Short mmCIF file of C-alpha atoms and ligand atoms in Angstrom, two decimals:
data_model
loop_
_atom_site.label_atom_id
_atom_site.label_comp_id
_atom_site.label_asym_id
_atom_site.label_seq_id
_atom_site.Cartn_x
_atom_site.Cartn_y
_atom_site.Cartn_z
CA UNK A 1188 19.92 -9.60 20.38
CA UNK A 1189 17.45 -9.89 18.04
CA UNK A 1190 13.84 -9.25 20.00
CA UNK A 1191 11.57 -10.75 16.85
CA UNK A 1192 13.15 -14.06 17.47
CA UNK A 1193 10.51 -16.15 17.97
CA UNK A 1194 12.03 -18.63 19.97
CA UNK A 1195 8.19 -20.89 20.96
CA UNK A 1196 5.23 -20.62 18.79
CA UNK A 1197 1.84 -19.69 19.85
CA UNK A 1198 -0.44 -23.04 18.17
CA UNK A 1199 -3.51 -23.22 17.42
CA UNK A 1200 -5.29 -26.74 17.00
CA UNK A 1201 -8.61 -27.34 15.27
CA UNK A 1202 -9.68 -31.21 15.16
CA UNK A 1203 -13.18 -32.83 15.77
CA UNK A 1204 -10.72 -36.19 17.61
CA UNK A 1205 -10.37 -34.80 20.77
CA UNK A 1206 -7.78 -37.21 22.01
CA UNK A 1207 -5.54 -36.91 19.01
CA UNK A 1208 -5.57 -32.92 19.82
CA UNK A 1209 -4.80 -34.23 23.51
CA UNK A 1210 -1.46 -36.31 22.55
CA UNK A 1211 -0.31 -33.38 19.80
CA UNK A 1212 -0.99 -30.77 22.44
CA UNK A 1213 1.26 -32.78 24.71
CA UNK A 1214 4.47 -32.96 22.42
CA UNK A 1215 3.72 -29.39 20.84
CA UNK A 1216 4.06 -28.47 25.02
CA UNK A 1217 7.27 -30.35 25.49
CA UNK A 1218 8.76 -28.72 22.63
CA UNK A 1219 7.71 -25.22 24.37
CA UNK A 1220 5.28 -23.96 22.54
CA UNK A 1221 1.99 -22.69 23.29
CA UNK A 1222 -1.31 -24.50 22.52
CA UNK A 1223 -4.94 -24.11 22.37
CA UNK A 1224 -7.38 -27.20 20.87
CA UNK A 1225 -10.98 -26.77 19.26
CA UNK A 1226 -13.45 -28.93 18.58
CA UNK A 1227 -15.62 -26.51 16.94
CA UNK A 1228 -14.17 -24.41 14.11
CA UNK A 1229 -16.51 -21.45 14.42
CA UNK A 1230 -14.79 -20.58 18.09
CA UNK A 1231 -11.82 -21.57 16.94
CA UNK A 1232 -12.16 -19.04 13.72
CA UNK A 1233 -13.62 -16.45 16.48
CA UNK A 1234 -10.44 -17.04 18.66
CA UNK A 1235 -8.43 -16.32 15.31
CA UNK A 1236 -9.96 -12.94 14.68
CA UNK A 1237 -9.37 -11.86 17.98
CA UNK A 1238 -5.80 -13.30 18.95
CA UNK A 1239 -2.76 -13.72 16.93
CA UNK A 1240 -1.36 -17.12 16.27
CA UNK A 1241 1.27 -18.21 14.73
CA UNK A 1242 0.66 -21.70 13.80
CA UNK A 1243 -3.05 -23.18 12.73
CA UNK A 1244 -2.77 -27.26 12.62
CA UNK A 1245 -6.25 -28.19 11.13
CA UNK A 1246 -7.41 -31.37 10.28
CA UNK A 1247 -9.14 -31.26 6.79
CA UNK A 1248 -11.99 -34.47 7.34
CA UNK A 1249 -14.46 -33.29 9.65
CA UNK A 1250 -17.85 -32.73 10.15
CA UNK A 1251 -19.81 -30.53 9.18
CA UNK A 1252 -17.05 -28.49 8.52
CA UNK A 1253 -14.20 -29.56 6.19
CA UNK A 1254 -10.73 -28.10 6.90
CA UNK A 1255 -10.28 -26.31 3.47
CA UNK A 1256 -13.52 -24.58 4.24
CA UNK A 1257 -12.11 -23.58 7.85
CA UNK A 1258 -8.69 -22.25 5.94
CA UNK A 1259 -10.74 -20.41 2.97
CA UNK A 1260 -12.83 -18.11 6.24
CA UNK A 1261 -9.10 -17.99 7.99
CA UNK A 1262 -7.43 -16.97 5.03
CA UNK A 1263 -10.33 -13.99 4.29
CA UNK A 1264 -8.71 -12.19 7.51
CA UNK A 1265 -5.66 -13.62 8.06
CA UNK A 1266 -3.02 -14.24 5.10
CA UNK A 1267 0.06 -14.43 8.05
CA UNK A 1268 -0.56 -17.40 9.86
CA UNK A 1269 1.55 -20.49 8.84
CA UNK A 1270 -1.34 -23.24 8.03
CA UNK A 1271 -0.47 -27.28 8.46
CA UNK A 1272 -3.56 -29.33 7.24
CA UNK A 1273 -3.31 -33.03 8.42
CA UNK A 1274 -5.28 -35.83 7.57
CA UNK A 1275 -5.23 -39.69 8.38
CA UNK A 1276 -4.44 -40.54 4.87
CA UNK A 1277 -3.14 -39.01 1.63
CA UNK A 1278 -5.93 -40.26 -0.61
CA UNK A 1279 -7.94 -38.55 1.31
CA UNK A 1280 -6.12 -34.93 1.69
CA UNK A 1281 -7.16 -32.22 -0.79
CA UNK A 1282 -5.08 -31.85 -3.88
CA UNK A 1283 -1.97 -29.62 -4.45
CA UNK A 1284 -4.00 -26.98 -6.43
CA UNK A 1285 -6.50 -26.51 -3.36
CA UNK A 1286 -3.38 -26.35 -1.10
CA UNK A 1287 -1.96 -23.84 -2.94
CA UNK A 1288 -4.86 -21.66 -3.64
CA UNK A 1289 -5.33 -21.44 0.05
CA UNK A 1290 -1.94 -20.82 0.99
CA UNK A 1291 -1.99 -23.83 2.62
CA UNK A 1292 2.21 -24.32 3.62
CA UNK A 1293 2.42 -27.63 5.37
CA UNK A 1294 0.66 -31.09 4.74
CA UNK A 1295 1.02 -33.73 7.60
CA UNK A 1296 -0.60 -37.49 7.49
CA UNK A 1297 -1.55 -38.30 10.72
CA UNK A 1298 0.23 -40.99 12.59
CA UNK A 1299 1.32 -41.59 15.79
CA UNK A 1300 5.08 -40.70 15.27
CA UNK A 1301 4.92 -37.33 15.37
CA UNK A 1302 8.35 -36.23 14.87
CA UNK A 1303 7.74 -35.14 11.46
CA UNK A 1304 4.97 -32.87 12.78
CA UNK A 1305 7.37 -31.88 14.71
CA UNK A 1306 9.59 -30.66 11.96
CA UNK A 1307 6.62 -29.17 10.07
CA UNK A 1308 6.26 -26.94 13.51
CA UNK A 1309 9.84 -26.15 13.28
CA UNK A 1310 10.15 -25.17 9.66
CA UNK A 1311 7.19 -22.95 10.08
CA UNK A 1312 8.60 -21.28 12.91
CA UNK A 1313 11.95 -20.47 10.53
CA UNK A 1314 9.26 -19.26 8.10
CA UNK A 1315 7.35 -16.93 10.09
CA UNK A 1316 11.07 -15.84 11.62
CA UNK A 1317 12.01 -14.51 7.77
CA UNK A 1318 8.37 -13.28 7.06
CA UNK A 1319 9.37 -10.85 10.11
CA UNK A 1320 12.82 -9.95 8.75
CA UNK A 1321 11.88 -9.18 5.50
CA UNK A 1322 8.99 -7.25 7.07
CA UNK A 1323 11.54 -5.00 9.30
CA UNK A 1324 13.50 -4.54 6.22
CA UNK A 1325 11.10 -3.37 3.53
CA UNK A 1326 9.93 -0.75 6.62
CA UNK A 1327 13.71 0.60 6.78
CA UNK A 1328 13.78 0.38 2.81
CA UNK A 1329 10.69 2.66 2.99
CA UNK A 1330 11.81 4.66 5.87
CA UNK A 1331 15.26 5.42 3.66
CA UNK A 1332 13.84 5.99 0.02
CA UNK A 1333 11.72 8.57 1.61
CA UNK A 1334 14.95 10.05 3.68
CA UNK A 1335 16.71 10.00 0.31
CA UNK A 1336 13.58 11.83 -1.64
CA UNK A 1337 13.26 14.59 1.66
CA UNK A 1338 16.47 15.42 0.89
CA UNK A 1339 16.39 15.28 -3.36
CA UNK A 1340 13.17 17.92 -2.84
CA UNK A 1341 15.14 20.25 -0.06
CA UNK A 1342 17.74 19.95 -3.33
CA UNK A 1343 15.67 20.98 -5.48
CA UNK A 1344 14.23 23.74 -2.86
CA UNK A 1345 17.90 25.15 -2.13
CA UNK A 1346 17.41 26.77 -5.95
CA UNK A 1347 13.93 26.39 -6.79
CA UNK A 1348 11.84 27.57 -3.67
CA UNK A 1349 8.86 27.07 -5.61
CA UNK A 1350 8.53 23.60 -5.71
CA UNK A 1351 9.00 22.38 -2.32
CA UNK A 1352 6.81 25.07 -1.54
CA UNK A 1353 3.98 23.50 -4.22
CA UNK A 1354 4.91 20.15 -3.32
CA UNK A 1355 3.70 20.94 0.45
CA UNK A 1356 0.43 22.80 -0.69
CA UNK A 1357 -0.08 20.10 -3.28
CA UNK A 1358 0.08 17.14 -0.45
CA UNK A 1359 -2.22 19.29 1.84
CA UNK A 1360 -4.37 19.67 -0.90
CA UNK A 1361 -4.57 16.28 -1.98
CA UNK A 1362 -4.82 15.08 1.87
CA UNK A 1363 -8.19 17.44 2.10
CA UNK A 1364 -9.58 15.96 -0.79
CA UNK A 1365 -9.08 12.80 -0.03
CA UNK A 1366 -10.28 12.93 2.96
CA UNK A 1367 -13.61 14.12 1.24
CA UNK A 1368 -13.43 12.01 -1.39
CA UNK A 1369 -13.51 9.17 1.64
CA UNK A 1370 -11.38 6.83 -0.19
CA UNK A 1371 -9.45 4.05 1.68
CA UNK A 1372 -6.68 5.06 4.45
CA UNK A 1373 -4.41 3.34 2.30
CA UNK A 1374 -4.80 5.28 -0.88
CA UNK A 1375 -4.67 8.57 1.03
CA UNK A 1376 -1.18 7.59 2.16
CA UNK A 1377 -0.03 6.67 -1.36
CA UNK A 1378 -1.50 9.41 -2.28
CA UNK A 1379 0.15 11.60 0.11
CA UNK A 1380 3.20 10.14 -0.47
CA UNK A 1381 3.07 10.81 -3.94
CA UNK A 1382 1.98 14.30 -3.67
CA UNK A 1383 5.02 15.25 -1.71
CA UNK A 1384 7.50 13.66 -4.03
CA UNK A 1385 5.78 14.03 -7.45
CA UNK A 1386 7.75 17.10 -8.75
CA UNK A 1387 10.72 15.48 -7.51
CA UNK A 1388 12.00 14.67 -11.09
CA UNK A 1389 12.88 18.37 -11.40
CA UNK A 1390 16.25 17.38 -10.10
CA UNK A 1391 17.26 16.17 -13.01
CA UNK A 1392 16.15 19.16 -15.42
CA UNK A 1393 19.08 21.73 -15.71
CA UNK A 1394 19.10 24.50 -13.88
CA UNK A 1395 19.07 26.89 -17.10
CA UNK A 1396 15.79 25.43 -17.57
CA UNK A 1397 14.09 24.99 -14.65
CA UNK A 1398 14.85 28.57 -13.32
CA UNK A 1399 14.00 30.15 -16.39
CA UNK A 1400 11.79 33.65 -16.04
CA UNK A 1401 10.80 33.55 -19.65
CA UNK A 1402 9.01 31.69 -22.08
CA UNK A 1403 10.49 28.22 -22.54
CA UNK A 1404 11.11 26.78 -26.15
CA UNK A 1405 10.35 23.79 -27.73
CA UNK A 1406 13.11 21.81 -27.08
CA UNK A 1407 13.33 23.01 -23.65
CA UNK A 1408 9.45 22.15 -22.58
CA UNK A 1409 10.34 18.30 -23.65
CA UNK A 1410 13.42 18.07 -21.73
CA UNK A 1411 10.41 19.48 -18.41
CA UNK A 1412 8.38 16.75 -19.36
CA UNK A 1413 10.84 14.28 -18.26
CA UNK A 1414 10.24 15.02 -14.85
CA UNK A 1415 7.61 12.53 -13.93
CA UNK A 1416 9.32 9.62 -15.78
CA UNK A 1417 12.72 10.78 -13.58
CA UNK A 1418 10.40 11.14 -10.11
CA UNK A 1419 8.74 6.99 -11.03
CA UNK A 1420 12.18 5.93 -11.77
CA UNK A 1421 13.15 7.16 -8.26
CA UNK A 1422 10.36 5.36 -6.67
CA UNK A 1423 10.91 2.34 -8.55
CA UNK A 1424 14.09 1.11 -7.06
CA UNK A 1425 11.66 -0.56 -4.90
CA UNK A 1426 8.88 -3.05 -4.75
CA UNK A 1427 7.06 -0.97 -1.66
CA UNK A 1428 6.54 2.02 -4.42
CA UNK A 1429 4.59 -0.04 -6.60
CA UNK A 1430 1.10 1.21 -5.53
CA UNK A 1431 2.69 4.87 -5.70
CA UNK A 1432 5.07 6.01 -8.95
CA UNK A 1433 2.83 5.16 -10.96
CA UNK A 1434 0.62 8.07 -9.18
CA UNK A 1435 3.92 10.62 -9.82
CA UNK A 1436 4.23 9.14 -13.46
CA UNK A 1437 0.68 9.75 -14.50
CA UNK A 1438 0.15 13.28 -12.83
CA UNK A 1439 0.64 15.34 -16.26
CA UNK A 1440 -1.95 12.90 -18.26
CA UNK A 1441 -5.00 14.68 -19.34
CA UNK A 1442 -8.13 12.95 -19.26
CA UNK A 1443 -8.74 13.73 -22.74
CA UNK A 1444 -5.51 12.00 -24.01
CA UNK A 1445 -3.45 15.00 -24.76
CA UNK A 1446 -1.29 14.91 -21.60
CA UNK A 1447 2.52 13.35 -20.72
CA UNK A 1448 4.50 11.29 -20.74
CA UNK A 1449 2.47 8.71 -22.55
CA UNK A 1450 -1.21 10.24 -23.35
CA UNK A 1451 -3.07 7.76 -22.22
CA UNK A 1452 -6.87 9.16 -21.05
CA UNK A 1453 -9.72 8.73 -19.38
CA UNK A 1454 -10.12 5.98 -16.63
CA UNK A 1455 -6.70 4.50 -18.16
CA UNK A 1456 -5.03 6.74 -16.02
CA UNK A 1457 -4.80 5.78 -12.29
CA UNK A 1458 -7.33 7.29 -9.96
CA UNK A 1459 -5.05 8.75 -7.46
CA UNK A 1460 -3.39 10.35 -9.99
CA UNK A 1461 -6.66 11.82 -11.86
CA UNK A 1462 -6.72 13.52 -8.11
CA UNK A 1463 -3.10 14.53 -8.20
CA UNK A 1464 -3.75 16.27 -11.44
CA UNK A 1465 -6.87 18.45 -9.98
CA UNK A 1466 -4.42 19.49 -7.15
CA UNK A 1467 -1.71 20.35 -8.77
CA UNK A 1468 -3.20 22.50 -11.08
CA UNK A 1469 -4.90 24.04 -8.82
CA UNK A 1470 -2.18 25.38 -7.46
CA UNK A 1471 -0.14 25.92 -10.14
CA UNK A 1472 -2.81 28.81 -10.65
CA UNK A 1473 -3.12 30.25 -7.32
CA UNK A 1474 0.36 30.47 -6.88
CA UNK A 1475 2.66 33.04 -7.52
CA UNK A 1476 5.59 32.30 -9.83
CA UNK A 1477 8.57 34.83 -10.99
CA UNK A 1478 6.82 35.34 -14.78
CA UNK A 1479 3.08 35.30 -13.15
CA UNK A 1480 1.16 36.77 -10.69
CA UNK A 1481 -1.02 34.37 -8.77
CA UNK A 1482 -4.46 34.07 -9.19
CA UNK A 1483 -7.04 34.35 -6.71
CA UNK A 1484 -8.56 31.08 -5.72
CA UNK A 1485 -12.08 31.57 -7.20
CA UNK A 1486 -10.30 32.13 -10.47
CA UNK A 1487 -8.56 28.73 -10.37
CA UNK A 1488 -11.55 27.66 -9.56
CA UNK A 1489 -13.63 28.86 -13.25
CA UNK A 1490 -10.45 27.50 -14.59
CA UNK A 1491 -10.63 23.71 -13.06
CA UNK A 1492 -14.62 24.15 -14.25
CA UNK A 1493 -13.31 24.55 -17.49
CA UNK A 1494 -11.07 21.86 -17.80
CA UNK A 1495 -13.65 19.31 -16.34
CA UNK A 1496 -13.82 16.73 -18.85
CA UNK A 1497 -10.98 17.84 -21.07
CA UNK A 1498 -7.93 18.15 -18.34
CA UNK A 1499 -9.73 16.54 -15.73
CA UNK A 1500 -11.59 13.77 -14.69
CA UNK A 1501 -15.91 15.03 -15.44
CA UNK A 1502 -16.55 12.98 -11.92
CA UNK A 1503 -14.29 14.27 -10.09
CA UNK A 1504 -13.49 17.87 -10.80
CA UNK A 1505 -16.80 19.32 -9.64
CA UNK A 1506 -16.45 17.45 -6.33
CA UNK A 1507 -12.97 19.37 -6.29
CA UNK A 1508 -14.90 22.58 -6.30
CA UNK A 1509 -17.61 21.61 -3.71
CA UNK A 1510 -14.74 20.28 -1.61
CA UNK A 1511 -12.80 24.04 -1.73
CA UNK A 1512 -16.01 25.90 -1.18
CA UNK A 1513 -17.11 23.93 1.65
CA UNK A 1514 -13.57 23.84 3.32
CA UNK A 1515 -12.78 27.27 2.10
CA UNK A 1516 -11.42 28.79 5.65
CA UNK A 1517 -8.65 25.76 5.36
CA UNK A 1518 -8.12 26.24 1.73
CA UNK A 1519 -7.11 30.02 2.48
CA UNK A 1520 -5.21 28.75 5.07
CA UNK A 1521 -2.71 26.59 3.10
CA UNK A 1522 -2.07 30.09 1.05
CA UNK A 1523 -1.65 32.33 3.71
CA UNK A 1524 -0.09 30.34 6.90
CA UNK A 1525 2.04 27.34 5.48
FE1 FE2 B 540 4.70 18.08 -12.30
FE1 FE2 B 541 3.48 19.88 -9.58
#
């Protein structure tokens, strides 16, 4: 059984002819679905906001208020709902470019045979029925690719402890500074998302390298600084990532333009990953790794101070170190209890 069938459609009329919206509302019934009529748009765009619809049917010549004006206000909050525009004659119905700048998916010239109506209704209900299976797939895509990545990083933890162990402080980090940064709930989940995951192209450096205790060569330091391109590539098998891989891609960019994989600098290089960056060196410093002890965090500190401008973005470095001194009982935390 599948319980996002949407068997009836919830309608929602909008026309100034009060007994045209009385005969549609009538069939519309018949046909099972629910309906509720305005006269006046502004309740009607009120009723919008604060139910969900399915279906708008709006009739585009009225006064004061034209249809394509109603749809441009519906469309600023609402991008779902299927939209049928009707008028009483096609000379007089906006033209294809407005329709389609609006999103507008249905045109229907009023008659009194309303059958095709009728099929408009019916084509927007199979619409709306694949919007919602698409929808329920790209959230098991997501919920998978980030199954498969959890268990790529507990890969990489089974012989490198370290960076699971970074990749945790690193999102916790990030997550803090966000958070004080107050940027949008969406960005601190990319963000977080990326954090966890952006190290995640060490699983395809060899071993031999990755584990190595001593100095690395040349040769060896370029095949490291394949790892973001490998952790994008990852993320890139899907559309959903879009907003995020390029976060993991950019992390090792400096603002200054010496960085990898491609040197780009400044404000070139995506914000949430100007953050990243911050983070992740950060800890890199503090932490303690088999050829270095780690450093205390008012050490890492001088050392993100120094790199303001160079490494790291000149706006938001300092606000890095105003956000660890004035959280610095949680900061400790993250190297002492998790
Ligand atoms: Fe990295
Ligand atoms: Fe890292």
């Amino acid at each position: 059984m599948d319980n996002d069938k949407l068997v009836n459609a919830k309608i929602l009329v909008i026309d100034d002819d009060i007994n045209m919206m009385d005969v549609l509302s009538v069939i519309l019934r018949r046909y099972g679905h629910t309906v509720k009529t305005y006269t006046d748009p502004l309740s009607a765009i009120e009723e919008l906001k604060k139910n969900t619809y399915d279906i708008l049917i709006v009739n585009y010549l009225m006064t004061p208020v034209k249809g394509d004006k109603i749809v441009e206000t519906v469309r600023e909050f609402n991008k779902e709902i299927y939209i049928i525009l009707m008028s009483i004659h096609k000379d007089l119905a906006p033209s294809i470019e407005v329709m389609q700048q609006l999103d507008i998916q249905a045109y229907y010239e009023k008659s009194n045979r309303f059958d095709n109506l009728i099929m408009l209704v019916q084509g927007g209900i199979k619409y709306i029925e694949q919007i919602k299976k698409i929808k329920s797939m790209n959230l098991q895509l997501e919920h998978y690719i980030v199954d498969f990545a959890k268990i790529l990083l507990q890969t990489i933890g089974a012989k490198d402890h370290y960076t699971e162990e970074h990749s945790r402080r690193v999102t916790l980090l990030c997550i803090a500074f966000a958070n004080y940064l107050n940027i949008s709930k969406k960005e601190i989940s990319d963000l977080q998302i990326a954090a966890a995951f952006h190290d995640i192209g060490k699983i395809g450096i060899p071993d031999s390298i990755l584990l190595k205790t001593t100095r690395l060569t040349d040769d060896e330091y370029q095949i490291i600084k394949t790892h973001p391109v490998i952790a994008a590539n990852i993320f890139s098998v899907s559309d959903i990532y879009k907003d995020i891989y390029p976060i993991m891609y950019y992390h090792h960019e400096r603002y200054e333009g010496n960085g990898y994989p491609t040197g780009i600098k400044g404000k070139e290089i995506p914000f949430l990953a100007r953050i990243l960056t911050i983070c992740d060196s950060f800890d890199a410093i503090v932490s303690k790794r088999t050829y270095k002890e780690g450093a205390t965090i008012e050490f890492a500190l001088t050392e993100i101070e120094k790199g303001n401008g160079t490494q790291f973005d000149p706006e938001l470095a300092p606000k890095f170190i105003t956000m660890v001194n004035n959280n610095r009982e949680y900061i400790d935390k993250i190297y002492t209890e998790f």
